[in-house]
Amino acid sequence: MKKLLLVIISFAITGLSVAGEGMWLPIFLKQLNESEMQAKGMKVSAEDIYSVNKSSMKDAVVLFGGGCTGEIISDKGLLLTNHHCGLSQIQAHSSLQNDYLKNGFWAYNQDQEIPCPGLSVTFIISIEDVTSKIIPFLKPELTEAERELKIRELSSTIEKEKSNGTHYTGSVRSFYNGNQFYLFILETFKDVRMVGAPPGSIGKFGGDTDNWMWPRHTGDFSLFRVYAGKDNKPADYAKENQPFQPRHFFPVSLKGIQQGDFTMVYGFPGRTTQYIPSFAVKTILETINPARIKIRTGRLQIIDEAMRSSDLVRIQYYSKQASIANAWKKWIGESKGLKRMNTIANKKKEEEDFQKWALESGNKDYATLLSDYEKTYVKYTPLSKTNDYINEAIYGVELLRYARGFNKLATLCQAKVKDEKSIAEESKRILDGASGFFKNLDAATDKKLFAAMLQMYLTDVDVTMHPALLTEMRSKYKGNLSEYADELYSTSMLSDSLKLKSLLTDFTSKKSKKLLNDPAFRLSLAFSDLYSAKIETEFNQLASKINAFNRKYMAAQMEMRPDQKFYPDANSTLRVAYGNVEGYEPADGVTYNYFTTIEGIIEKEDPSVEEFEVPAKLSELYQTKDYGRYGVNGTLPVAFVASNHTTGGNSGSPVLNANGELIGTNFDRVWEGTMSDIDFDPEHCRNISLDIRYTLFVIDKYAGCTRLIDEMKIVQ
C-alpha cells in the first residue's frame, strides 16, 4: 500500500505531456506546469492562478448551475457564461409575450435583473490532498461496495471537520479512478439573477448545423449577477440583497489575439476517460455510441419538426432540443475521430507493452488484469445497450419519464401498513412540481415520440428484454403504436394537468387504484420492473468490477511509466488547461485559420433558414462598419481556436491571455477533435472560444447596455 501511494504521488514531479494535452489541478501548477506554461508565453505565476493566501484567479471562476463554468468580470458580481449554459434560465423566463429566446433580454438597470430560483454558483475556496486520510483505511479485503461505503464515511468525517462552524461546505472527490482523494472547500451563492442575453439569432447563430464545427460565428454568451447578503456572504433571495463583491474579477482585454499567443482555460471540465483500455473503447465505438446516436436522431427528427410548426412548442422545447442535439452530434464526431486515430489498435499496442511489463514485474494481479478486465466487458456490453435504450428511448418520452416519478408513491400505497402521512407528503410533492412539467410539455409531440421510441425499442432490443405489457399492447393494437399512443394519452391522468390535480388533491391510499391502473404509469412501471429483474443487479455488479479494474489499471500504468506526467481525468472539478492560439488542418488540402470575423456571419446569412437569420440591427452595424473600439483592421473579430484541452463542463470557462486577462469565453470544441475525451490529438484538438471583443460589441453597440461595459475593467 505504501509503495503504491508513493508511486501515485511521485508522478507529479517528472515527465512531459503531449503539447496542449491535460486538465491540471491548480494546486500542482507550481510543481508540474509553471515552467512549461511560462515557456509557452505565460507572464503570471502559479500563485496568481491559485492561492489560498491571497486573492487569485480561482476566486473569479465559478461552477455555474450543475454543469457549466462562469467567470466574474466586475467588482459587482457580474458573471459571464455561455448562452447555451444560461439557456434553461432564458427559456424559463420566456413566454409568447416576452420571447427572450428569440428577442434577447437586457436589464438596463439593476431593478430589471430577473431572479433565477434554483440557480446557484459555486466558488472554490481551497483544495487539499486528503489521500493519506483515506487510502490507508481501504483494506484489500473490502468488497467494492464496502470500499465505497468506507470512502463515504471517511469523506463525510473530513468534510465536516473542515467546514463545521463556517458557511462553507466540503466535498471530497476521487481522482485517478479512486487512487487519490482531494477535499474541495466550497462557497455557494443561491441568489443569481439574469442580466443579459442576446437574441437566439446571435447566441445560437448556426444552430445545430454549426454546432461543434469550425469556422464558427456563434455569439454564445449570457450574463448573470451574483447577489449576497449585507455581510457579502451567501443568502437566499431577498430584494434587499446586494451585488456580491468578489475577491477577484477578470480584467477584460481588448488587445486581441495572434497566432501562437499563450492561452489558458480555467474551469470545471465534466468527464473524460483518457486511460481506458482498447476493449472499453471498442464498446463505446461499436455499441454505445451507435445506439445513442440512432435513438437521438429519431427524437430530434420529431422535435425539430414540431418546433418549426409552433412558436409555443419552440419555446417549450428550445432548451431540451439543444441538450439532446449537443451530445448527439458530439458522439458522431467522437466516433469518426476514434476511427481516424486508430485508437483501438494504438491502445492494443500499449496493452502489449503493459502485459510484457506486468509479467516481468512478477505481480500476479497485474499479469491477469487485462484478461479479467476484458472478460467483464464482454458481459457488460449487451447490458449497456439495453440500459441505454431504456434511458434514452423509453424515458426519452417525457410522459413515461414523468410517470416513473410516481414509483415511490405507488410503493407507499402498496405497503401492508399504510403510512398516510408519507403518502400525503409524496403526493403533494408531485403536485407542487406538476406545473413545471406541463409548462414545457406538448402532448402531440410527446405522443409521436412515444410511438417512435417504442417501435425502435421493439426492433433493436432483444425480445427477452421486452416487458410483457409492451408485447401485449403491440398485439392488442396490431402493431399500430400510434393508435396505442392516442389511446394512452387520452386516458392517462398523468398526461392532463387537470386530471392529475384531481387525482392528487387530498390523495390517500384509497385513491391508489386510479394511479396503479393508469396506462402511462403501468407501462413506465413495466420497464422499471424489467430493469430491476433483468438488468440492474448484474449491470451494477459488472460496473463495480469495471471500476475496480479501472483503479488497478490506472495505478499500474503510473507504476509502469514513472517518468510520465499523468493528469487526472475530468470529474467536474476545477482545472487549468493551457495551450496556444492555433489553426489546424482538418483534412487533406484544407487549412483553417485561427479566427473568424463578422464577414462570416454575413456570408452565412439565409433568411429562409432560422439558424442563419441575422438580426437587422447587426446587419446595419456591419453595413456601416460601426464596430466602435471592438473592431480591428476594418472588421470585427467573432471567435478563435486554440490548443487547450477542454470538454463538456468547460462551456463558459474564461479564456485568459499571458497576463491573466480575459480574451474570450470557451464554448465548444472542433468536430474533428471531439474524441479528445478518450484520445487527445494535438493536430486536430482545438477549443472554440468567443472573442471577448464580439461579446462587448453586442452588449454595447447592438444592445446599448453600456452600464455593463462601464462596470468592467477594460484593458487596451
XYZ file of C-alpha atoms in Angstrom:
716
model
C 0.000 0.000 0.000
C 2.768 2.448 0.945
C 4.670 1.639 -2.259
C 1.594 2.303 -4.383
C 0.891 5.576 -2.622
C 4.451 6.737 -3.206
C 4.221 5.848 -6.884
C 0.980 7.772 -7.277
C 2.287 10.856 -5.536
C 5.706 10.857 -7.178
C 4.339 11.112 -10.710
C 3.869 14.807 -10.117
C 7.491 15.791 -10.396
C 8.642 14.084 -13.540
C 7.879 13.642 -17.193
C 6.339 15.559 -20.070
C 2.889 15.533 -21.622
C 1.743 15.941 -25.216
C 1.646 19.627 -26.242
C -1.738 21.120 -25.345
C -2.925 17.994 -23.572
C -4.011 17.939 -19.962
C -6.544 19.228 -17.446
C -4.421 20.101 -14.439
C -5.266 20.555 -10.796
C -4.384 24.159 -9.927
C -2.739 23.214 -6.620
C 0.028 21.422 -8.534
C 0.776 24.067 -11.156
C 3.884 25.259 -9.319
C 5.482 21.782 -9.285
C 4.144 20.454 -12.539
C 3.361 23.129 -15.060
C 4.594 26.618 -14.238
C 7.891 26.383 -16.113
C 6.244 24.874 -19.201
C 3.443 27.460 -19.117
C 5.938 30.295 -18.908
C 7.948 28.773 -21.732
C 4.741 28.911 -23.794
C 4.436 32.613 -23.014
C 2.652 32.938 -19.667
C 3.713 36.027 -17.704
C 1.908 35.405 -14.413
C 2.839 32.906 -11.708
C 1.164 29.749 -10.446
C 0.430 31.691 -7.242
C -1.522 34.240 -9.306
C -3.656 31.426 -10.704
C -4.310 29.577 -7.459
C -3.659 30.791 -3.933
C -5.245 30.361 -0.540
C -3.162 33.150 0.963
C -4.286 35.962 -1.322
C -6.884 36.675 -3.963
C -6.162 34.788 -7.160
C -7.769 33.868 -10.449
C -9.566 30.887 -8.905
C -11.684 33.394 -6.969
C -13.214 34.620 -10.227
C -14.141 31.182 -11.604
C -17.438 29.521 -10.653
C -19.297 26.325 -11.243
C -22.419 27.693 -12.926
C -25.529 25.669 -12.140
C -24.755 21.994 -12.275
C -22.667 21.623 -15.371
C -21.067 24.772 -16.786
C -18.431 27.306 -15.842
C -18.771 31.049 -15.395
C -16.413 33.919 -14.655
C -16.763 37.108 -12.622
C -15.971 40.196 -14.718
C -16.655 43.114 -12.402
C -16.372 44.135 -8.765
C -20.180 43.975 -8.589
C -20.512 40.232 -9.162
C -21.266 40.409 -12.902
C -20.962 36.904 -14.322
C -20.259 35.845 -17.899
C -21.028 32.385 -19.245
C -22.302 30.829 -22.474
C -25.729 31.437 -23.973
C -26.271 27.680 -24.017
C -25.331 27.490 -20.320
C -27.884 30.133 -19.448
C -30.404 28.704 -21.900
C -32.599 26.934 -19.360
C -32.963 30.209 -17.444
C -33.614 32.226 -20.594
C -36.212 29.653 -21.606
C -37.811 29.581 -18.142
C -38.376 33.340 -18.227
C -39.649 33.325 -21.818
C -43.246 33.357 -22.971
C -45.139 34.253 -26.111
C -45.423 37.778 -24.688
C -41.762 38.023 -23.623
C -39.842 35.793 -26.015
C -36.302 36.250 -24.680
C -35.153 33.240 -26.668
C -35.990 34.989 -29.919
C -35.582 38.644 -28.983
C -32.943 38.560 -26.264
C -33.064 40.176 -22.838
C -31.209 43.148 -21.357
C -31.500 44.644 -17.899
C -30.833 48.348 -18.420
C -30.844 48.929 -14.688
C -30.335 46.760 -11.629
C -34.041 46.593 -10.829
C -34.676 44.840 -14.154
C -32.353 41.920 -13.327
C -34.501 38.789 -13.061
C -34.197 36.339 -10.115
C -33.482 32.747 -11.139
C -34.899 30.362 -8.494
C -32.935 27.127 -8.295
C -29.836 28.529 -9.985
C -26.635 28.610 -7.931
C -22.965 29.369 -8.492
C -20.111 27.848 -6.508
C -16.651 29.237 -5.778
C -13.676 27.087 -4.774
C -12.102 28.374 -1.562
C -9.348 25.787 -1.265
C -8.199 22.348 -2.410
C -6.390 19.878 -0.149
C -4.886 16.449 -0.763
C -6.547 14.058 1.721
C -5.356 10.819 0.124
C -3.410 9.841 3.250
C -6.585 10.153 5.315
C -8.476 7.664 3.143
C -6.286 5.180 1.233
C -4.645 3.538 4.320
C -8.101 2.651 5.661
C -9.238 0.902 2.466
C -8.140 -2.635 3.233
C -7.596 -5.003 0.288
C -10.165 -7.489 1.599
C -13.015 -4.965 1.270
C -15.562 -5.614 -1.466
C -16.221 -2.752 -3.869
C -19.467 -1.949 -2.080
C -17.722 -1.985 1.296
C -14.919 0.140 -0.119
C -17.343 2.755 -1.408
C -19.157 2.816 1.926
C -15.862 3.305 3.769
C -14.870 6.124 1.411
C -18.203 7.856 2.034
C -17.791 7.517 5.803
C -14.233 8.853 5.790
C -15.117 11.623 3.336
C -18.060 12.742 5.433
C -15.872 12.998 8.520
C -13.232 15.016 6.656
C -15.853 17.329 5.118
C -17.455 18.064 8.478
C -14.128 18.644 10.229
C -13.080 21.208 7.640
C -16.351 23.085 7.228
C -18.035 22.998 10.645
C -18.563 26.450 12.105
C -18.364 28.128 8.691
C -20.791 28.882 5.867
C -18.645 26.768 3.583
C -19.256 23.165 2.582
C -16.710 20.423 1.994
C -16.621 17.916 -0.836
C -14.119 15.050 -1.082
C -13.633 13.896 -4.671
C -11.909 10.855 -6.122
C -9.091 11.182 -8.682
C -7.127 8.745 -10.820
C -10.022 6.276 -10.670
C -10.004 6.110 -6.883
C -6.264 6.218 -6.266
C -6.200 9.766 -4.893
C -8.640 11.984 -2.998
C -8.906 15.752 -2.665
C -11.030 17.939 -0.426
C -12.688 20.967 -2.008
C -13.990 23.732 0.260
C -16.925 25.401 -1.490
C -18.873 28.624 -1.185
C -22.275 28.511 -2.900
C -24.476 31.507 -3.745
C -28.170 30.926 -4.438
C -29.315 34.429 -5.354
C -28.343 34.673 -9.006
C -30.167 36.989 -11.424
C -30.324 37.146 -15.199
C -28.789 40.318 -16.589
C -28.459 39.917 -20.327
C -28.727 37.532 -23.242
C -28.512 38.197 -26.973
C -31.308 37.005 -29.258
C -31.118 33.431 -30.442
C -30.084 34.696 -33.886
C -26.821 35.786 -32.235
C -26.499 33.497 -29.196
C -27.323 30.367 -31.190
C -26.382 31.537 -34.682
C -25.656 28.492 -36.821
C -27.738 26.234 -34.569
C -27.248 22.506 -34.874
C -25.644 22.882 -38.307
C -22.630 24.754 -36.929
C -22.553 23.081 -33.515
C -19.093 21.504 -32.916
C -17.920 22.978 -36.215
C -15.262 25.410 -37.332
C -15.310 28.097 -38.722
C -17.795 29.353 -36.107
C -19.764 32.590 -35.764
C -21.972 31.994 -32.723
C -22.283 34.780 -30.148
C -22.576 32.187 -27.396
C -22.773 34.247 -24.197
C -25.159 35.346 -21.474
C -24.793 37.492 -18.368
C -25.914 36.969 -14.791
C -25.147 38.599 -11.462
C -24.324 37.039 -8.104
C -26.057 38.621 -5.105
C -25.149 38.322 -1.429
C -26.438 39.400 1.945
C -25.296 42.605 3.623
C -22.270 40.732 5.001
C -21.263 39.705 1.429
C -21.976 36.085 2.281
C -24.388 33.702 0.546
C -28.058 34.370 1.274
C -31.389 33.164 -0.035
C -33.062 35.501 -2.494
C -34.206 38.775 -0.976
C -34.958 42.025 -2.744
C -32.568 43.878 -0.427
C -29.580 41.612 -1.237
C -26.611 43.427 -2.752
C -24.322 42.570 -5.668
C -21.557 40.254 -4.479
C -18.126 41.830 -4.035
C -15.683 39.195 -5.317
C -12.187 38.501 -4.067
C -11.027 38.677 -7.689
C -12.553 39.520 -11.060
C -11.052 39.285 -14.525
C -9.899 42.399 -16.338
C -11.236 42.357 -19.902
C -8.658 42.724 -22.656
C -9.153 44.484 -25.977
C -5.592 43.651 -27.039
C -6.805 40.782 -29.201
C -5.059 37.570 -30.136
C -2.398 36.484 -32.585
C -1.187 33.141 -33.885
C 0.874 31.411 -31.201
C -0.346 33.515 -28.275
C -0.497 31.747 -24.912
C -3.996 30.844 -23.752
C -5.314 29.350 -20.553
C -8.765 27.898 -19.871
C -9.852 27.820 -16.227
C -12.998 25.862 -15.479
C -14.859 22.721 -14.500
C -14.447 20.069 -17.221
C -17.084 17.358 -16.860
C -15.862 13.865 -17.724
C -13.062 12.249 -19.675
C -11.754 8.673 -19.867
C -8.209 9.018 -21.148
C -6.793 5.871 -19.598
C -9.354 3.187 -20.518
C -8.239 0.046 -22.400
C -8.931 -0.894 -26.021
C -11.956 -3.072 -25.308
C -13.639 -0.224 -23.425
C -13.114 1.997 -26.460
C -14.495 -0.818 -28.658
C -17.695 -0.906 -26.586
C -18.094 2.862 -26.958
C -17.339 2.836 -30.678
C -19.314 -0.232 -31.724
C -22.193 -0.417 -29.229
C -22.822 2.618 -27.018
C -22.348 5.471 -29.490
C -24.272 3.852 -32.393
C -27.241 3.114 -30.118
C -27.356 6.590 -28.616
C -26.886 8.281 -31.989
C -29.714 6.289 -33.572
C -32.119 6.988 -30.710
C -31.383 10.711 -30.596
C -31.606 11.000 -34.378
C -35.173 9.694 -34.111
C -36.035 12.005 -31.224
C -34.580 15.068 -32.924
C -36.456 14.481 -36.174
C -39.760 14.618 -34.306
C -38.856 17.506 -32.004
C -37.339 19.652 -34.765
C -40.446 19.282 -36.921
C -42.689 20.211 -34.006
C -40.587 23.274 -33.121
C -40.842 24.570 -36.691
C -44.630 24.283 -36.598
C -45.347 26.371 -33.491
C -43.755 29.254 -31.583
C -45.112 27.855 -28.325
C -43.546 24.446 -28.972
C -40.316 26.175 -29.991
C -40.150 27.899 -26.609
C -41.157 24.731 -24.734
C -38.514 22.550 -26.381
C -35.747 25.076 -27.067
C -33.508 24.072 -24.192
C -34.393 20.362 -24.350
C -33.667 20.159 -28.062
C -30.313 21.879 -27.644
C -29.304 19.428 -24.926
C -30.330 16.371 -26.964
C -28.641 17.638 -30.132
C -25.413 18.655 -28.456
C -24.439 15.192 -27.231
C -25.819 13.542 -30.386
C -23.505 15.455 -32.688
C -20.584 15.106 -30.290
C -20.914 11.296 -30.309
C -20.925 11.274 -34.126
C -17.726 13.326 -34.230
C -16.156 11.280 -31.454
C -16.708 8.029 -33.330
C -15.234 9.466 -36.510
C -12.200 10.724 -34.591
C -11.566 7.430 -32.779
C -11.594 5.611 -36.112
C -9.294 8.169 -37.737
C -6.888 7.952 -34.803
C -6.881 4.128 -34.836
C -7.409 4.406 -31.107
C -8.307 0.759 -30.558
C -5.205 -0.503 -32.393
C -2.947 2.002 -30.632
C -4.297 1.056 -27.213
C -3.814 -2.633 -28.026
C -0.147 -1.903 -28.714
C 0.118 -0.130 -25.351
C -1.543 -3.123 -23.728
C 1.010 -5.473 -25.289
C 3.768 -3.386 -23.728
C 1.885 -3.356 -20.447
C 1.419 -7.117 -20.465
C 5.125 -7.670 -21.089
C 5.987 -5.335 -18.213
C 3.385 -6.956 -15.948
C 4.819 -10.423 -16.499
C 8.336 -9.151 -15.890
C 7.273 -7.363 -12.709
C 6.188 -10.610 -11.090
C 2.909 -9.000 -9.920
C 0.275 -11.722 -10.354
C -2.602 -9.218 -10.181
C -1.118 -7.160 -12.986
C -0.381 -10.247 -15.077
C -4.070 -11.221 -15.334
C -5.511 -7.707 -15.104
C -6.218 -7.081 -18.792
C -7.704 -10.518 -19.499
C -10.028 -10.305 -16.476
C -10.900 -6.743 -17.427
C -11.829 -7.736 -20.985
C -13.963 -10.723 -19.902
C -16.009 -8.347 -17.761
C -16.566 -6.009 -20.708
C -17.842 -8.900 -22.848
C -20.653 -9.382 -20.307
C -21.166 -5.664 -19.710
C -21.567 -4.549 -23.335
C -25.007 -6.059 -24.211
C -26.441 -4.897 -20.894
C -25.144 -1.384 -21.507
C -27.023 -1.328 -24.820
C -30.332 -2.284 -23.196
C -29.661 0.189 -20.407
C -29.183 2.972 -22.973
C -32.349 2.038 -24.863
C -34.403 2.202 -21.671
C -32.909 5.524 -20.552
C -32.572 7.208 -23.947
C -35.562 5.824 -25.857
C -38.211 4.828 -23.318
C -37.507 7.529 -20.770
C -36.767 9.946 -23.600
C -40.570 10.024 -23.783
C -41.421 12.715 -21.259
C -44.695 11.211 -20.085
C -43.044 7.883 -19.294
C -40.156 9.604 -17.530
C -42.660 11.652 -15.549
C -44.658 8.535 -14.705
C -41.517 6.914 -13.303
C -41.559 9.671 -10.686
C -44.727 8.120 -9.221
C -42.972 4.867 -8.264
C -42.351 5.930 -4.678
C -45.962 6.981 -4.210
C -47.166 3.661 -5.602
C -44.822 1.732 -3.314
C -46.141 3.609 -0.275
C -49.702 2.840 -1.309
C -48.975 -0.875 -1.727
C -47.293 -1.317 1.644
C -49.042 -3.673 4.068
C -49.112 -0.923 6.658
C -50.146 2.332 5.005
C -48.295 5.453 6.094
C -50.910 8.012 5.115
C -48.766 10.926 6.256
C -45.926 9.917 3.921
C -48.423 9.254 1.136
C -49.878 12.736 1.546
C -46.408 14.338 1.591
C -45.258 12.493 -1.528
C -48.452 13.248 -3.469
C -48.163 16.931 -2.512
C -44.529 16.990 -3.646
C -45.516 15.651 -7.051
C -48.468 18.015 -7.335
C -46.344 21.036 -6.419
C -43.937 20.227 -9.242
C -46.565 19.403 -11.839
C -46.870 22.909 -13.278
C -43.200 22.845 -14.275
C -43.710 19.575 -16.144
C -46.818 20.628 -18.052
C -45.429 24.079 -18.864
C -42.868 22.541 -21.196
C -44.831 19.527 -22.478
C -46.528 19.387 -25.850
C -48.686 16.265 -25.759
C -48.879 15.935 -29.546
C -45.094 15.937 -29.848
C -44.663 13.536 -26.960
C -47.212 11.124 -28.483
C -45.168 10.953 -31.669
C -42.059 10.302 -29.604
C -43.917 7.600 -27.684
C -44.836 5.642 -30.819
C -41.434 6.072 -32.479
C -39.346 5.186 -29.421
C -41.420 2.115 -28.532
C -41.097 0.886 -32.113
C -37.332 1.428 -32.029
C -37.100 -0.464 -28.736
C -39.114 -3.387 -30.095
C -36.952 -3.536 -33.229
C -33.485 -3.089 -31.732
C -33.629 -4.726 -28.305
C -33.616 -8.485 -27.798
C -37.094 -9.908 -27.254
C -36.036 -11.270 -23.846
C -35.849 -7.635 -22.711
C -39.383 -6.742 -23.839
C -41.807 -6.128 -20.951
C -44.845 -8.381 -21.122
C -47.175 -5.363 -21.113
C -45.481 -3.891 -24.192
C -45.808 -7.200 -26.030
C -49.449 -7.322 -25.001
C -50.121 -3.774 -26.239
C -48.368 -4.401 -29.538
C -50.626 -7.398 -30.075
C -53.760 -5.548 -28.957
C -53.171 -2.673 -31.376
C -51.856 -4.984 -34.131
C -48.520 -3.205 -34.201
C -50.084 0.234 -34.617
C -48.217 2.028 -31.865
C -49.601 5.417 -32.927
C -53.086 4.128 -32.106
C -51.772 2.862 -28.761
C -50.272 6.311 -28.116
C -53.565 8.066 -28.925
C -55.451 5.832 -26.510
C -52.882 6.108 -23.731
C -52.503 9.903 -23.871
C -56.288 10.439 -23.997
C -56.975 8.227 -20.963
C -53.946 8.712 -18.724
C -54.472 11.022 -15.765
C -50.764 11.814 -15.849
C -50.948 13.441 -19.291
C -53.518 16.075 -18.324
C -52.859 18.747 -15.679
C -56.494 18.990 -14.584
C -56.917 15.222 -14.304
C -53.653 14.969 -12.372
C -54.733 17.705 -9.983
C -57.987 15.858 -9.409
C -56.092 12.631 -8.709
C -53.509 14.070 -6.330
C -55.583 16.602 -4.396
C -56.305 15.086 -0.961
C -54.689 11.872 -2.171
C -54.854 8.831 0.132
C -54.157 5.149 -0.307
C -57.850 4.710 -1.147
C -57.269 6.544 -4.443
C -54.248 4.416 -5.321
C -56.128 2.121 -7.727
C -56.577 5.035 -10.108
C -52.804 5.544 -10.154
C -51.903 1.852 -10.306
C -54.288 1.312 -13.232
C -53.220 4.397 -15.147
C -51.932 3.263 -18.568
C -48.887 5.572 -18.580
C -47.890 4.554 -15.065
C -48.419 0.864 -15.874
C -46.117 0.994 -18.902
C -43.457 3.004 -17.091
C -43.630 0.569 -14.181
C -43.318 -2.375 -16.571
C -39.976 -1.027 -17.738
C -38.910 -0.254 -14.169
C -39.754 -3.807 -13.141
C -37.930 -5.232 -16.165
C -34.869 -3.194 -15.289
C -34.964 -4.357 -11.668
C -35.470 -8.012 -12.580
C -33.177 -8.474 -15.579
C -30.632 -5.670 -15.733
C -29.945 -3.694 -12.570
C -28.226 -6.264 -10.345
C -25.893 -7.724 -12.960
C -25.270 -4.334 -14.596
C -24.278 -2.740 -11.278
C -22.114 -5.718 -10.344
C -20.267 -5.540 -13.644
C -19.934 -1.750 -13.390
C -18.490 -2.216 -9.908
C -15.964 -4.731 -11.252
C -15.023 -2.331 -14.039
C -14.485 0.449 -11.504
C -12.094 -1.810 -9.592
C -10.233 -2.696 -12.788
C -10.094 0.998 -13.767
C -8.482 1.809 -10.425
C -5.957 -1.003 -10.617
C -5.094 -0.313 -14.261
C -4.576 3.382 -13.547
C -2.203 2.616 -10.669
C -0.368 0.046 -12.789
C 0.127 2.499 -15.670
C 1.619 5.042 -13.285
C 3.906 2.403 -11.829
C 4.949 1.224 -15.282
C 5.738 4.736 -16.554
C 7.132 6.658 -13.572
C 8.584 9.375 -15.831
C 5.249 10.262 -17.422
C 3.272 13.199 -16.138
C -0.292 11.946 -15.641
C -3.155 14.407 -15.372
C -6.374 13.152 -13.753
C -9.481 12.533 -15.823
C -12.033 15.329 -15.701
C -14.663 14.956 -12.975
C -16.325 18.405 -12.806
C -13.637 19.807 -10.512
C -11.585 22.961 -11.035
C -8.865 22.534 -13.678
C -6.426 24.530 -15.763
C -5.705 23.766 -19.410
C -3.132 25.713 -21.393
C -2.019 25.955 -24.982
C -1.701 28.459 -27.805
C -3.834 30.201 -30.391
C -3.528 27.924 -33.373
C -5.439 26.941 -36.512
C -5.447 23.390 -37.868
C -5.770 21.205 -40.965
C -8.891 19.022 -40.683
C -8.389 17.150 -43.947
C -6.066 16.852 -46.883
C -5.815 20.167 -48.686
C -7.886 22.034 -46.095
C -6.421 24.635 -43.736
C -8.418 26.543 -41.132
C -7.386 29.966 -39.870
C -7.374 30.605 -36.134
C -10.082 33.295 -36.108
C -13.387 34.318 -37.674
C -14.977 37.712 -38.265
C -18.374 39.335 -38.782
C -17.925 38.851 -42.533
C -18.514 35.152 -41.950
C -21.864 35.898 -40.313
C -22.990 37.885 -43.335
C -21.719 35.177 -45.710
C -23.764 32.548 -43.888
C -26.913 34.686 -43.690
C -30.014 32.919 -45.028
C -33.372 34.459 -44.016
C -35.183 31.288 -45.094
C -33.308 29.168 -42.538
C -33.908 30.079 -38.877
C -30.392 29.012 -37.831
C -28.843 31.582 -40.171
C -31.079 34.588 -39.678
C -29.148 37.789 -38.955
C -30.812 40.497 -36.844
C -31.500 43.698 -38.774
C -29.590 45.773 -36.217
C -26.491 43.581 -36.539
C -26.679 43.777 -40.335
C -26.951 47.566 -40.115
C -23.900 47.799 -37.832
C -21.998 45.666 -40.328
C -23.033 47.805 -43.305
C -21.902 50.994 -41.560
C -18.827 49.274 -40.061
C -19.897 50.708 -36.718
C -17.772 48.437 -34.541
C -16.639 51.053 -32.023
C -13.423 50.244 -30.174
C -14.007 46.495 -30.655
C -13.137 46.409 -34.356
C -9.692 45.801 -35.790
C -8.377 46.329 -39.306
C -11.815 47.251 -40.613
C -13.583 44.159 -39.325
C -14.981 42.688 -36.109
C -13.475 39.514 -34.552
C -16.031 36.855 -33.577
C -14.341 33.614 -32.473
C -10.975 31.883 -32.320
C -9.468 28.437 -31.776
C -6.587 27.308 -29.576
C -4.956 24.074 -28.463
C -6.405 23.944 -24.936
C -7.665 20.540 -23.778
C -11.340 21.005 -22.911
C -14.550 19.019 -22.620
C -18.185 19.403 -21.578
C -18.373 21.496 -18.421
C -15.723 23.845 -19.810
C -18.564 25.669 -21.541
C -18.493 29.217 -20.257
C -14.908 28.967 -18.988
C -12.760 32.086 -19.077
C -10.064 32.048 -21.740
C -7.119 34.096 -20.474
C -4.048 35.592 -22.082
C -0.487 35.549 -20.790
C -1.303 38.307 -18.281
C -4.377 36.604 -16.859
C -6.746 38.958 -18.694
C -9.995 37.779 -20.259
C -9.771 37.422 -24.043
C -12.671 35.079 -24.634
C -15.223 32.596 -23.369
C -14.818 28.923 -24.215
C -17.937 27.417 -25.761
C -17.120 24.387 -27.899
C -14.594 22.061 -29.491
C -13.999 21.384 -33.173
C -15.793 18.327 -34.507
C -12.593 16.649 -35.657
C -11.318 16.748 -32.068
C -14.307 15.516 -30.050
C -12.588 12.190 -29.392
C -10.287 14.160 -27.049
C -12.340 12.856 -24.098
C -10.735 9.494 -24.866
C -7.779 10.150 -27.157
C -6.139 13.577 -27.476
C -4.755 14.519 -30.905
C -2.584 17.668 -30.842
C -3.021 18.064 -34.601
C -6.817 18.264 -34.532
C -7.954 19.026 -30.988
C -8.937 22.684 -30.730
C -11.226 24.519 -28.347
C -13.503 27.206 -29.761
C -13.842 30.480 -27.882
C -15.977 33.550 -28.341
C -13.714 36.566 -28.754
C -14.448 38.943 -25.873
C -14.452 41.854 -28.320
C -17.546 40.429 -30.043
C -19.223 39.947 -26.659
C -18.563 43.567 -25.698
C -19.669 44.773 -29.134
C -23.038 43.014 -28.788
C -23.550 44.384 -25.262
C -22.506 47.913 -26.216
C -23.234 48.647 -29.858
C -26.036 46.148 -30.512
C -27.929 46.174 -27.201
C -26.894 49.603 -25.939
C -26.471 48.214 -22.422
C -23.500 50.446 -21.689
C -23.917 50.303 -17.915
C -22.457 46.779 -18.046
C -19.475 47.963 -20.059
C -18.904 50.760 -17.562
C -18.573 48.403 -14.600
C -15.902 46.227 -16.241
C -12.166 46.891 -16.036
C -11.217 47.068 -19.701
C -7.560 46.815 -20.672
C -6.333 48.108 -24.050
